[in-house]
Short mmCIF file of N, CA, C and O in Angstrom, two decimals:
data_model
loop_
_atom_site.label_atom_id
_atom_site.label_comp_id
_atom_site.label_asym_id
_atom_site.label_seq_id
_atom_site.Cartn_x
_atom_site.Cartn_y
_atom_site.Cartn_z
N MET U 1 6.13 -16.71 -7.97
CA MET U 1 6.20 -15.39 -7.36
C MET U 1 4.78 -14.88 -7.12
O MET U 1 3.90 -15.02 -7.95
N THR U 2 4.57 -14.29 -5.98
CA THR U 2 3.28 -13.73 -5.60
C THR U 2 3.05 -12.40 -6.30
O THR U 2 3.95 -11.56 -6.36
N ALA U 3 1.86 -12.22 -6.81
CA ALA U 3 1.51 -10.95 -7.47
C ALA U 3 1.26 -9.89 -6.41
O ALA U 3 0.76 -10.18 -5.32
N ILE U 4 1.59 -8.66 -6.73
CA ILE U 4 1.32 -7.52 -5.85
C ILE U 4 0.07 -6.83 -6.37
O ILE U 4 0.05 -6.30 -7.48
N PRO U 5 -1.02 -6.83 -5.57
CA PRO U 5 -2.24 -6.14 -6.01
C PRO U 5 -2.04 -4.62 -5.94
O PRO U 5 -1.48 -4.10 -4.97
N LEU U 6 -2.52 -3.96 -6.97
CA LEU U 6 -2.36 -2.52 -7.13
C LEU U 6 -3.67 -1.96 -7.65
O LEU U 6 -4.28 -2.54 -8.55
N ALA U 7 -4.11 -0.84 -7.06
CA ALA U 7 -5.35 -0.22 -7.54
C ALA U 7 -5.30 1.28 -7.27
O ALA U 7 -4.53 1.76 -6.43
N SER U 8 -6.15 2.00 -7.99
CA SER U 8 -6.27 3.44 -7.80
C SER U 8 -7.67 3.89 -8.15
O SER U 8 -8.43 3.15 -8.77
N ASP U 9 -7.97 5.11 -7.77
CA ASP U 9 -9.16 5.76 -8.30
C ASP U 9 -8.74 6.56 -9.52
O ASP U 9 -7.58 6.47 -9.97
N HIS U 10 -9.64 7.36 -10.06
CA HIS U 10 -9.34 8.13 -11.27
C HIS U 10 -8.21 9.14 -11.05
O HIS U 10 -7.37 9.33 -11.92
N ALA U 11 -8.16 9.76 -9.87
CA ALA U 11 -7.11 10.75 -9.61
C ALA U 11 -5.74 10.11 -9.52
O ALA U 11 -4.73 10.72 -9.85
N GLY U 12 -5.69 8.87 -9.07
CA GLY U 12 -4.42 8.19 -8.90
C GLY U 12 -3.94 7.40 -10.10
O GLY U 12 -2.84 6.84 -10.08
N LEU U 13 -4.74 7.34 -11.14
CA LEU U 13 -4.42 6.49 -12.30
C LEU U 13 -3.03 6.74 -12.90
O LEU U 13 -2.28 5.78 -13.10
N PRO U 14 -2.63 7.98 -13.18
CA PRO U 14 -1.30 8.17 -13.78
C PRO U 14 -0.16 7.65 -12.88
O PRO U 14 0.77 7.01 -13.37
N LEU U 15 -0.23 7.91 -11.58
CA LEU U 15 0.82 7.42 -10.70
C LEU U 15 0.75 5.90 -10.57
O LEU U 15 1.78 5.23 -10.53
N LYS U 16 -0.46 5.35 -10.52
CA LYS U 16 -0.59 3.89 -10.47
C LYS U 16 0.11 3.25 -11.66
O LYS U 16 0.85 2.27 -11.50
N LEU U 17 -0.10 3.79 -12.84
CA LEU U 17 0.51 3.23 -14.04
C LEU U 17 2.04 3.34 -13.99
O LEU U 17 2.74 2.41 -14.40
N ALA U 18 2.54 4.44 -13.46
CA ALA U 18 4.00 4.61 -13.33
C ALA U 18 4.57 3.60 -12.34
O ALA U 18 5.63 3.01 -12.57
N LEU U 19 3.87 3.39 -11.22
CA LEU U 19 4.33 2.41 -10.23
C LEU U 19 4.25 0.99 -10.78
O LEU U 19 5.13 0.16 -10.53
N LYS U 20 3.20 0.71 -11.53
CA LYS U 20 3.06 -0.60 -12.16
C LYS U 20 4.23 -0.87 -13.10
O LYS U 20 4.84 -1.95 -13.05
N ASP U 21 4.57 0.09 -13.93
CA ASP U 21 5.71 -0.06 -14.85
C ASP U 21 7.01 -0.30 -14.09
O ASP U 21 7.81 -1.14 -14.46
N ALA U 22 7.21 0.46 -13.00
CA ALA U 22 8.43 0.32 -12.20
C ALA U 22 8.50 -1.07 -11.57
O ALA U 22 9.56 -1.72 -11.59
N LEU U 23 7.39 -1.54 -11.02
CA LEU U 23 7.36 -2.87 -10.41
C LEU U 23 7.65 -3.96 -11.43
O LEU U 23 8.45 -4.87 -11.18
N GLN U 24 7.00 -3.88 -12.58
CA GLN U 24 7.22 -4.87 -13.62
C GLN U 24 8.65 -4.82 -14.12
O GLN U 24 9.25 -5.85 -14.42
N GLY U 25 9.22 -3.62 -14.21
CA GLY U 25 10.61 -3.46 -14.61
C GLY U 25 11.59 -4.09 -13.64
O GLY U 25 12.70 -4.47 -14.02
N GLU U 26 11.19 -4.23 -12.39
CA GLU U 26 12.02 -4.87 -11.37
C GLU U 26 11.71 -6.36 -11.23
O GLU U 26 12.20 -7.01 -10.32
N GLY U 27 10.85 -6.87 -12.11
CA GLY U 27 10.56 -8.31 -12.11
C GLY U 27 9.38 -8.75 -11.28
O GLY U 27 9.12 -9.94 -11.16
N HIS U 28 8.64 -7.81 -10.69
CA HIS U 28 7.46 -8.16 -9.91
C HIS U 28 6.27 -8.47 -10.82
O HIS U 28 6.13 -7.88 -11.90
N VAL U 29 5.43 -9.37 -10.37
CA VAL U 29 4.16 -9.64 -11.04
C VAL U 29 3.13 -8.71 -10.38
O VAL U 29 3.03 -8.66 -9.15
N VAL U 30 2.39 -7.98 -11.18
CA VAL U 30 1.43 -7.00 -10.67
C VAL U 30 0.01 -7.43 -11.03
O VAL U 30 -0.27 -7.77 -12.17
N LEU U 31 -0.85 -7.41 -10.03
CA LEU U 31 -2.28 -7.67 -10.24
C LEU U 31 -2.97 -6.31 -10.25
O LEU U 31 -3.20 -5.72 -9.19
N ASP U 32 -3.25 -5.79 -11.43
CA ASP U 32 -3.86 -4.47 -11.57
C ASP U 32 -5.38 -4.60 -11.40
O ASP U 32 -6.07 -5.12 -12.26
N LEU U 33 -5.88 -4.11 -10.26
CA LEU U 33 -7.30 -4.22 -9.94
C LEU U 33 -8.11 -3.00 -10.34
O LEU U 33 -9.27 -2.87 -9.96
N GLY U 34 -7.52 -2.12 -11.13
CA GLY U 34 -8.25 -0.95 -11.62
C GLY U 34 -7.91 0.29 -10.83
O GLY U 34 -7.08 0.25 -9.96
N THR U 35 -8.50 1.31 -11.17
CA THR U 35 -9.34 1.62 -12.30
C THR U 35 -8.46 1.67 -13.55
O THR U 35 -7.24 1.82 -13.46
N HIS U 36 -9.10 1.58 -14.70
CA HIS U 36 -8.35 1.54 -15.95
C HIS U 36 -8.65 2.73 -16.84
O HIS U 36 -8.08 2.83 -17.95
N THR U 37 -9.52 3.62 -16.40
CA THR U 37 -9.84 4.82 -17.18
C THR U 37 -9.84 6.03 -16.25
O THR U 37 -9.80 5.88 -15.02
N GLY U 38 -9.94 7.19 -16.83
CA GLY U 38 -10.00 8.43 -16.06
C GLY U 38 -11.40 8.79 -15.59
O GLY U 38 -11.61 9.84 -14.98
N ASP U 39 -12.38 7.92 -15.84
CA ASP U 39 -13.75 8.19 -15.40
C ASP U 39 -13.83 8.16 -13.88
O ASP U 39 -13.17 7.34 -13.23
N SER U 40 -14.65 9.01 -13.31
CA SER U 40 -14.79 9.11 -11.87
C SER U 40 -15.29 7.79 -11.28
O SER U 40 -16.24 7.19 -11.78
N VAL U 41 -14.60 7.35 -10.21
CA VAL U 41 -14.96 6.12 -9.50
C VAL U 41 -14.86 6.39 -8.00
O VAL U 41 -14.35 7.42 -7.57
N ASP U 42 -15.32 5.44 -7.19
CA ASP U 42 -15.30 5.57 -5.74
C ASP U 42 -14.12 4.79 -5.17
O ASP U 42 -14.08 3.55 -5.26
N TYR U 43 -13.19 5.50 -4.54
CA TYR U 43 -11.96 4.87 -4.04
C TYR U 43 -12.20 3.73 -3.04
O TYR U 43 -11.43 2.76 -3.05
N PRO U 44 -13.25 3.75 -2.19
CA PRO U 44 -13.41 2.62 -1.25
C PRO U 44 -13.58 1.27 -1.96
O PRO U 44 -13.19 0.23 -1.41
N ASP U 45 -14.14 1.28 -3.15
CA ASP U 45 -14.33 0.03 -3.88
C ASP U 45 -12.98 -0.61 -4.22
O ASP U 45 -12.82 -1.84 -4.16
N PHE U 46 -12.01 0.22 -4.57
CA PHE U 46 -10.69 -0.30 -4.96
C PHE U 46 -9.85 -0.65 -3.74
O PHE U 46 -9.10 -1.63 -3.76
N ALA U 47 -10.00 0.11 -2.67
CA ALA U 47 -9.32 -0.23 -1.42
C ALA U 47 -9.80 -1.59 -0.92
O ALA U 47 -9.00 -2.41 -0.45
N ALA U 48 -11.09 -1.84 -1.04
CA ALA U 48 -11.65 -3.12 -0.60
C ALA U 48 -11.09 -4.29 -1.41
O ALA U 48 -10.83 -5.36 -0.85
N GLN U 49 -10.89 -4.10 -2.69
CA GLN U 49 -10.36 -5.18 -3.53
C GLN U 49 -8.93 -5.54 -3.12
O GLN U 49 -8.58 -6.73 -3.03
N VAL U 50 -8.10 -4.54 -2.89
CA VAL U 50 -6.71 -4.82 -2.49
C VAL U 50 -6.69 -5.43 -1.10
O VAL U 50 -5.98 -6.41 -0.85
N ALA U 51 -7.49 -4.89 -0.18
CA ALA U 51 -7.56 -5.45 1.17
C ALA U 51 -8.01 -6.91 1.12
O ALA U 51 -7.46 -7.77 1.84
N ALA U 52 -8.99 -7.22 0.29
CA ALA U 52 -9.49 -8.59 0.17
C ALA U 52 -8.40 -9.54 -0.34
O ALA U 52 -8.31 -10.68 0.13
N ALA U 53 -7.59 -9.08 -1.27
CA ALA U 53 -6.51 -9.92 -1.77
C ALA U 53 -5.52 -10.26 -0.66
O ALA U 53 -5.05 -11.40 -0.56
N LEU U 54 -5.24 -9.30 0.21
CA LEU U 54 -4.31 -9.55 1.30
C LEU U 54 -4.93 -10.45 2.36
O LEU U 54 -4.29 -11.40 2.82
N THR U 55 -6.15 -10.17 2.76
CA THR U 55 -6.77 -10.97 3.82
C THR U 55 -7.05 -12.39 3.36
O THR U 55 -7.12 -13.30 4.18
N ALA U 56 -7.19 -12.60 2.05
CA ALA U 56 -7.36 -13.95 1.51
C ALA U 56 -6.03 -14.68 1.37
O ALA U 56 -6.01 -15.84 0.97
N GLY U 57 -4.93 -14.01 1.68
CA GLY U 57 -3.62 -14.65 1.59
C GLY U 57 -3.04 -14.70 0.20
O GLY U 57 -2.07 -15.41 -0.05
N GLN U 58 -3.61 -13.92 -0.73
CA GLN U 58 -3.12 -13.93 -2.11
C GLN U 58 -1.82 -13.14 -2.28
O GLN U 58 -1.11 -13.34 -3.26
N ALA U 59 -1.52 -12.24 -1.33
CA ALA U 59 -0.32 -11.42 -1.42
C ALA U 59 0.02 -10.88 -0.04
O ALA U 59 -0.87 -10.67 0.78
N PRO U 60 1.31 -10.64 0.21
CA PRO U 60 1.70 -10.06 1.49
C PRO U 60 1.59 -8.54 1.54
O PRO U 60 1.49 -7.95 2.61
N PHE U 61 1.64 -7.90 0.37
CA PHE U 61 1.62 -6.44 0.28
C PHE U 61 0.69 -5.98 -0.82
O PHE U 61 0.48 -6.69 -1.80
N GLY U 62 0.17 -4.76 -0.67
CA GLY U 62 -0.65 -4.14 -1.70
C GLY U 62 -0.29 -2.68 -1.84
O GLY U 62 0.39 -2.10 -0.98
N ILE U 63 -0.79 -2.08 -2.91
CA ILE U 63 -0.51 -0.68 -3.20
C ILE U 63 -1.81 -0.01 -3.63
O ILE U 63 -2.55 -0.55 -4.47
N LEU U 64 -2.06 1.17 -3.07
CA LEU U 64 -3.25 1.96 -3.41
C LEU U 64 -2.84 3.40 -3.71
O LEU U 64 -1.95 3.95 -3.04
N VAL U 65 -3.52 3.99 -4.70
CA VAL U 65 -3.22 5.37 -5.07
C VAL U 65 -4.52 6.13 -5.29
O VAL U 65 -5.43 5.64 -5.97
N CYS U 66 -4.62 7.31 -4.69
CA CYS U 66 -5.71 8.24 -4.97
C CYS U 66 -5.11 9.64 -5.02
O CYS U 66 -3.90 9.78 -5.14
N GLY U 67 -5.91 10.65 -4.90
CA GLY U 67 -5.39 12.02 -4.99
C GLY U 67 -4.39 12.33 -3.89
O GLY U 67 -3.34 12.90 -4.15
N THR U 68 -4.72 11.96 -2.65
CA THR U 68 -3.84 12.23 -1.51
C THR U 68 -3.29 10.98 -0.85
O THR U 68 -2.37 11.07 -0.05
N GLY U 69 -3.88 9.84 -1.11
CA GLY U 69 -3.54 8.60 -0.43
C GLY U 69 -4.33 8.42 0.86
O GLY U 69 -4.46 7.31 1.37
N ILE U 70 -4.88 9.50 1.37
CA ILE U 70 -5.57 9.47 2.65
C ILE U 70 -6.88 8.68 2.58
O ILE U 70 -7.14 7.82 3.42
N GLY U 71 -7.69 8.95 1.59
CA GLY U 71 -8.96 8.23 1.45
C GLY U 71 -8.75 6.74 1.31
O GLY U 71 -9.45 5.93 1.95
N MET U 72 -7.78 6.35 0.49
CA MET U 72 -7.48 4.93 0.31
C MET U 72 -7.03 4.30 1.62
O MET U 72 -7.46 3.19 1.96
N ALA U 73 -6.18 4.99 2.37
CA ALA U 73 -5.69 4.45 3.63
C ALA U 73 -6.83 4.28 4.63
O ALA U 73 -6.93 3.24 5.29
N ILE U 74 -7.69 5.28 4.72
CA ILE U 74 -8.83 5.18 5.64
C ILE U 74 -9.71 4.00 5.26
O ILE U 74 -10.10 3.19 6.10
N ALA U 75 -10.04 3.88 3.98
CA ALA U 75 -10.91 2.80 3.52
C ALA U 75 -10.26 1.43 3.73
O ALA U 75 -10.92 0.49 4.19
N ALA U 76 -8.99 1.30 3.41
CA ALA U 76 -8.31 0.01 3.56
C ALA U 76 -8.20 -0.39 5.02
O ALA U 76 -8.37 -1.57 5.36
N ASN U 77 -7.94 0.57 5.88
CA ASN U 77 -7.76 0.25 7.30
C ASN U 77 -9.05 -0.18 8.00
O ASN U 77 -9.01 -0.62 9.14
N ARG U 78 -10.17 -0.09 7.33
CA ARG U 78 -11.44 -0.58 7.89
C ARG U 78 -11.52 -2.11 7.84
O ARG U 78 -12.40 -2.70 8.44
N HIS U 79 -10.61 -2.74 7.12
CA HIS U 79 -10.61 -4.19 6.94
C HIS U 79 -9.68 -4.84 7.97
O HIS U 79 -8.54 -4.40 8.14
N PRO U 80 -10.14 -5.90 8.64
CA PRO U 80 -9.31 -6.58 9.64
C PRO U 80 -7.98 -7.04 9.06
O PRO U 80 -7.92 -7.56 7.93
N GLY U 81 -6.92 -6.84 9.82
CA GLY U 81 -5.60 -7.30 9.40
C GLY U 81 -4.88 -6.38 8.45
O GLY U 81 -3.74 -6.67 8.06
N ILE U 82 -5.49 -5.30 8.07
CA ILE U 82 -4.87 -4.35 7.15
C ILE U 82 -4.26 -3.21 7.93
O ILE U 82 -4.87 -2.65 8.83
N ARG U 83 -3.03 -2.89 7.57
CA ARG U 83 -2.32 -1.74 8.12
C ARG U 83 -1.80 -0.93 6.94
O ARG U 83 -0.71 -1.19 6.44
N ALA U 84 -2.62 0.00 6.49
CA ALA U 84 -2.28 0.83 5.33
C ALA U 84 -1.72 2.16 5.80
O ALA U 84 -2.24 2.75 6.74
N ALA U 85 -0.67 2.60 5.15
CA ALA U 85 -0.01 3.85 5.52
C ALA U 85 0.21 4.72 4.29
O ALA U 85 0.62 4.22 3.24
N VAL U 86 -0.06 6.01 4.45
CA VAL U 86 0.24 6.97 3.39
C VAL U 86 1.74 7.27 3.46
O VAL U 86 2.26 7.60 4.52
N LEU U 87 2.40 7.15 2.33
CA LEU U 87 3.84 7.36 2.26
C LEU U 87 4.18 8.60 1.44
O LEU U 87 3.63 8.79 0.36
N HIS U 88 5.11 9.38 1.97
CA HIS U 88 5.58 10.58 1.27
C HIS U 88 7.06 10.48 0.92
O HIS U 88 7.56 11.30 0.15
N ASN U 89 7.76 9.51 1.51
CA ASN U 89 9.20 9.39 1.26
C ASN U 89 9.68 8.01 1.72
O ASN U 89 8.94 7.24 2.34
N SER U 90 10.94 7.72 1.44
CA SER U 90 11.49 6.40 1.77
C SER U 90 11.70 6.20 3.27
O SER U 90 11.65 5.07 3.75
N THR U 91 11.89 7.28 4.02
CA THR U 91 12.02 7.14 5.47
C THR U 91 10.72 6.65 6.08
O THR U 91 10.71 5.72 6.90
N GLU U 92 9.61 7.24 5.68
CA GLU U 92 8.31 6.77 6.16
C GLU U 92 8.06 5.32 5.72
O GLU U 92 7.52 4.53 6.50
N ALA U 93 8.46 4.99 4.51
CA ALA U 93 8.28 3.63 4.01
C ALA U 93 9.05 2.63 4.88
O ALA U 93 8.52 1.59 5.27
N ARG U 94 10.28 2.94 5.20
CA ARG U 94 11.12 2.05 6.00
C ARG U 94 10.54 1.90 7.41
O ARG U 94 10.40 0.79 7.92
N LEU U 95 10.17 3.01 8.03
CA LEU U 95 9.70 2.95 9.40
C LEU U 95 8.33 2.31 9.53
O LEU U 95 8.06 1.59 10.51
N THR U 96 7.45 2.53 8.57
CA THR U 96 6.12 1.93 8.67
C THR U 96 6.18 0.41 8.47
O THR U 96 5.38 -0.32 9.03
N ARG U 97 7.15 -0.06 7.72
CA ARG U 97 7.34 -1.51 7.59
C ARG U 97 8.03 -2.06 8.83
O ARG U 97 7.59 -3.03 9.43
N ALA U 98 9.13 -1.43 9.25
CA ALA U 98 9.94 -1.94 10.34
C ALA U 98 9.20 -1.89 11.68
O ALA U 98 9.31 -2.82 12.48
N HIS U 99 8.45 -0.83 11.92
CA HIS U 99 7.82 -0.63 13.23
C HIS U 99 6.34 -0.99 13.25
O HIS U 99 5.84 -1.41 14.30
N ASN U 100 5.63 -0.78 12.14
CA ASN U 100 4.18 -0.97 12.12
C ASN U 100 3.74 -2.19 11.33
O ASN U 100 2.55 -2.49 11.29
N ASN U 101 4.68 -2.85 10.67
CA ASN U 101 4.36 -4.00 9.82
C ASN U 101 3.24 -3.68 8.84
O ASN U 101 2.33 -4.48 8.61
N ALA U 102 3.30 -2.47 8.29
CA ALA U 102 2.29 -2.05 7.31
C ALA U 102 2.30 -3.01 6.13
O ALA U 102 3.36 -3.49 5.72
N ASN U 103 1.11 -3.28 5.59
CA ASN U 103 1.03 -4.20 4.46
C ASN U 103 0.42 -3.57 3.21
O ASN U 103 0.35 -4.22 2.17
N ILE U 104 -0.01 -2.32 3.29
CA ILE U 104 -0.45 -1.60 2.10
C ILE U 104 0.20 -0.23 2.08
O ILE U 104 0.10 0.52 3.05
N ALA U 105 0.86 0.06 0.98
CA ALA U 105 1.45 1.38 0.76
C ALA U 105 0.45 2.23 -0.01
O ALA U 105 -0.04 1.81 -1.06
N CYS U 106 0.13 3.40 0.53
CA CYS U 106 -0.80 4.32 -0.11
C CYS U 106 -0.05 5.57 -0.56
O CYS U 106 0.78 6.10 0.20
N PHE U 107 -0.37 6.02 -1.76
CA PHE U 107 0.29 7.20 -2.31
C PHE U 107 -0.73 8.20 -2.80
O PHE U 107 -1.79 7.82 -3.31
N GLY U 108 -0.39 9.46 -2.69
CA GLY U 108 -1.21 10.54 -3.20
C GLY U 108 -0.64 11.08 -4.50
O GLY U 108 0.45 11.66 -4.49
N ALA U 109 -1.35 10.88 -5.59
CA ALA U 109 -0.86 11.33 -6.89
C ALA U 109 -0.71 12.84 -6.96
O ALA U 109 0.09 13.35 -7.74
N ARG U 110 -1.46 13.56 -6.12
CA ARG U 110 -1.37 15.02 -6.10
C ARG U 110 -0.36 15.55 -5.10
O ARG U 110 -0.16 16.76 -5.00
N THR U 111 0.26 14.64 -4.33
CA THR U 111 1.13 15.09 -3.25
C THR U 111 2.55 14.55 -3.30
O THR U 111 3.38 14.92 -2.47
N ILE U 112 2.85 13.66 -4.25
CA ILE U 112 4.17 13.05 -4.32
C ILE U 112 4.59 12.92 -5.78
O ILE U 112 3.76 12.68 -6.65
N GLY U 113 5.87 13.09 -6.04
CA GLY U 113 6.40 12.92 -7.39
C GLY U 113 6.62 11.45 -7.70
O GLY U 113 6.74 10.61 -6.80
N ILE U 114 6.69 11.16 -8.97
CA ILE U 114 6.82 9.76 -9.41
C ILE U 114 8.11 9.13 -8.88
O ILE U 114 8.08 8.01 -8.35
N GLU U 115 9.24 9.81 -8.99
CA GLU U 115 10.50 9.21 -8.54
C GLU U 115 10.50 8.98 -7.03
O GLU U 115 10.97 7.94 -6.56
N THR U 116 9.98 9.92 -6.28
CA THR U 116 9.91 9.75 -4.82
C THR U 116 9.01 8.58 -4.47
O THR U 116 9.32 7.79 -3.58
N ALA U 117 7.88 8.46 -5.17
CA ALA U 117 6.96 7.34 -4.93
C ALA U 117 7.64 6.01 -5.27
O ALA U 117 7.51 5.04 -4.52
N ARG U 118 8.36 5.96 -6.37
CA ARG U 118 9.07 4.73 -6.75
C ARG U 118 10.08 4.34 -5.68
O ARG U 118 10.19 3.17 -5.30
N ASP U 119 10.85 5.32 -5.22
CA ASP U 119 11.85 5.04 -4.18
C ASP U 119 11.19 4.54 -2.90
O ASP U 119 11.64 3.58 -2.29
N ALA U 120 10.12 5.22 -2.48
CA ALA U 120 9.42 4.83 -1.26
C ALA U 120 8.85 3.41 -1.40
O ALA U 120 8.94 2.61 -0.46
N LEU U 121 8.29 3.10 -2.55
CA LEU U 121 7.72 1.76 -2.77
C LEU U 121 8.81 0.70 -2.74
O LEU U 121 8.63 -0.36 -2.13
N ARG U 122 9.94 0.97 -3.35
CA ARG U 122 11.06 0.02 -3.35
C ARG U 122 11.50 -0.28 -1.91
O ARG U 122 11.70 -1.43 -1.53
N VAL U 123 11.60 0.77 -1.10
CA VAL U 123 11.99 0.60 0.30
C VAL U 123 10.91 -0.14 1.08
O VAL U 123 11.20 -1.05 1.87
N PHE U 124 9.65 0.21 0.85
CA PHE U 124 8.53 -0.45 1.52
C PHE U 124 8.57 -1.96 1.28
O PHE U 124 8.44 -2.75 2.21
N LEU U 125 8.76 -2.37 0.04
CA LEU U 125 8.72 -3.79 -0.32
C LEU U 125 9.95 -4.56 0.18
O LEU U 125 9.88 -5.78 0.34
N SER U 126 11.04 -3.87 0.43
CA SER U 126 12.27 -4.56 0.81
C SER U 126 12.60 -4.49 2.30
O SER U 126 13.54 -5.14 2.75
N THR U 127 11.83 -3.73 3.07
CA THR U 127 12.11 -3.59 4.50
C THR U 127 11.37 -4.64 5.31
O THR U 127 10.15 -4.73 5.23
N PRO U 128 12.09 -5.41 6.11
CA PRO U 128 11.42 -6.40 6.96
C PRO U 128 10.85 -5.76 8.22
O PRO U 128 11.31 -4.71 8.67
N TYR U 129 9.86 -6.41 8.77
CA TYR U 129 9.29 -6.01 10.05
C TYR U 129 10.27 -6.41 11.15
O TYR U 129 10.78 -7.53 11.17
N GLU U 130 10.53 -5.51 12.09
CA GLU U 130 11.50 -5.78 13.15
C GLU U 130 10.96 -6.66 14.26
O GLU U 130 11.73 -7.32 14.95
N GLY U 131 9.66 -6.67 14.47
CA GLY U 131 9.09 -7.48 15.55
C GLY U 131 9.51 -6.94 16.90
O GLY U 131 9.60 -5.74 17.11
N GLY U 132 9.76 -7.85 17.84
CA GLY U 132 10.22 -7.44 19.17
C GLY U 132 9.23 -6.53 19.87
O GLY U 132 8.05 -6.87 20.00
N ARG U 133 9.71 -5.39 20.31
CA ARG U 133 8.86 -4.46 21.07
C ARG U 133 7.64 -4.00 20.30
O ARG U 133 6.63 -3.60 20.88
N HIS U 134 7.71 -4.08 18.98
CA HIS U 134 6.59 -3.64 18.15
C HIS U 134 5.43 -4.63 18.16
O HIS U 134 4.29 -4.25 17.92
N ASP U 135 5.72 -5.90 18.43
CA ASP U 135 4.65 -6.91 18.48
C ASP U 135 3.59 -6.56 19.52
O ASP U 135 2.40 -6.69 19.27
N ARG U 136 4.04 -6.11 20.66
CA ARG U 136 3.11 -5.75 21.74
C ARG U 136 2.18 -4.63 21.29
O ARG U 136 0.98 -4.64 21.55
N ARG U 137 2.71 -3.68 20.59
CA ARG U 137 1.92 -2.53 20.14
C ARG U 137 0.93 -2.94 19.05
O ARG U 137 -0.22 -2.50 19.06
N LEU U 138 1.37 -3.76 18.13
CA LEU U 138 0.47 -4.19 17.06
C LEU U 138 -0.65 -5.06 17.60
O LEU U 138 -1.76 -5.04 17.09
N ALA U 139 -0.37 -5.82 18.65
CA ALA U 139 -1.41 -6.65 19.26
C ALA U 139 -2.54 -5.79 19.82
O ALA U 139 -3.68 -6.25 19.92
N LYS U 140 -2.25 -4.56 20.15
CA LYS U 140 -3.28 -3.65 20.65
C LYS U 140 -4.09 -3.02 19.52
O LYS U 140 -5.14 -2.44 19.77
N ILE U 141 -3.61 -3.14 18.30
CA ILE U 141 -4.30 -2.58 17.14
C ILE U 141 -5.10 -3.64 16.41
O ILE U 141 -6.26 -3.44 16.07
N ASP U 142 -4.47 -4.76 16.12
CA ASP U 142 -5.09 -5.81 15.32
C ASP U 142 -6.13 -6.58 16.12
O ASP U 142 -5.88 -6.95 17.27
N PRO U 143 -7.27 -6.88 15.53
CA PRO U 143 -8.26 -7.70 16.23
C PRO U 143 -7.73 -9.13 16.36
O PRO U 143 -6.87 -9.55 15.59
N PRO U 144 -8.22 -9.88 17.34
CA PRO U 144 -7.78 -11.29 17.49
C PRO U 144 -8.00 -12.08 16.20
O PRO U 144 -9.03 -11.94 15.54
N GLY U 145 -7.00 -12.84 15.83
CA GLY U 145 -7.09 -13.69 14.63
C GLY U 145 -6.70 -12.99 13.35
O GLY U 145 -6.66 -13.64 12.31
N ALA U 146 -6.41 -11.70 13.37
CA ALA U 146 -6.01 -11.00 12.14
C ALA U 146 -4.61 -11.43 11.76
O ALA U 146 -3.78 -11.72 12.61
N LYS U 147 -4.35 -11.44 10.46
CA LYS U 147 -3.03 -11.85 9.96
C LYS U 147 -2.05 -10.72 10.12
O LYS U 147 -2.31 -9.59 10.00
#
């Protein structure tokens, strides 16, 4: 089974730990890339680690958590082949997978509750990409050769 890389900054640590527990409880292997303490850290460093795991082919999906999810999504999306989306509910999770083939779920620890985040993550991981008409659109976003 492929491990799911997961990381957060200091603001996202409590939600990251809750999501990690939920994933492990469902039988997933989790690669916890930090942070591991409440000390202040820079979120782009952790977004880069998760993005690198995906672009290296180590995992199909990743998870990032910060205060709002926005900083992590911006930082992750700077990496070729990454399509990170901030999720607030399971509808967004389903549509971003089905239509955008998103590969990193970003959550805001200050903007979403634990149960809602768990539900959204479960839907994100289980929703297939629809392809078809969406392929043309993604080709306009992804650089040539991106996964």
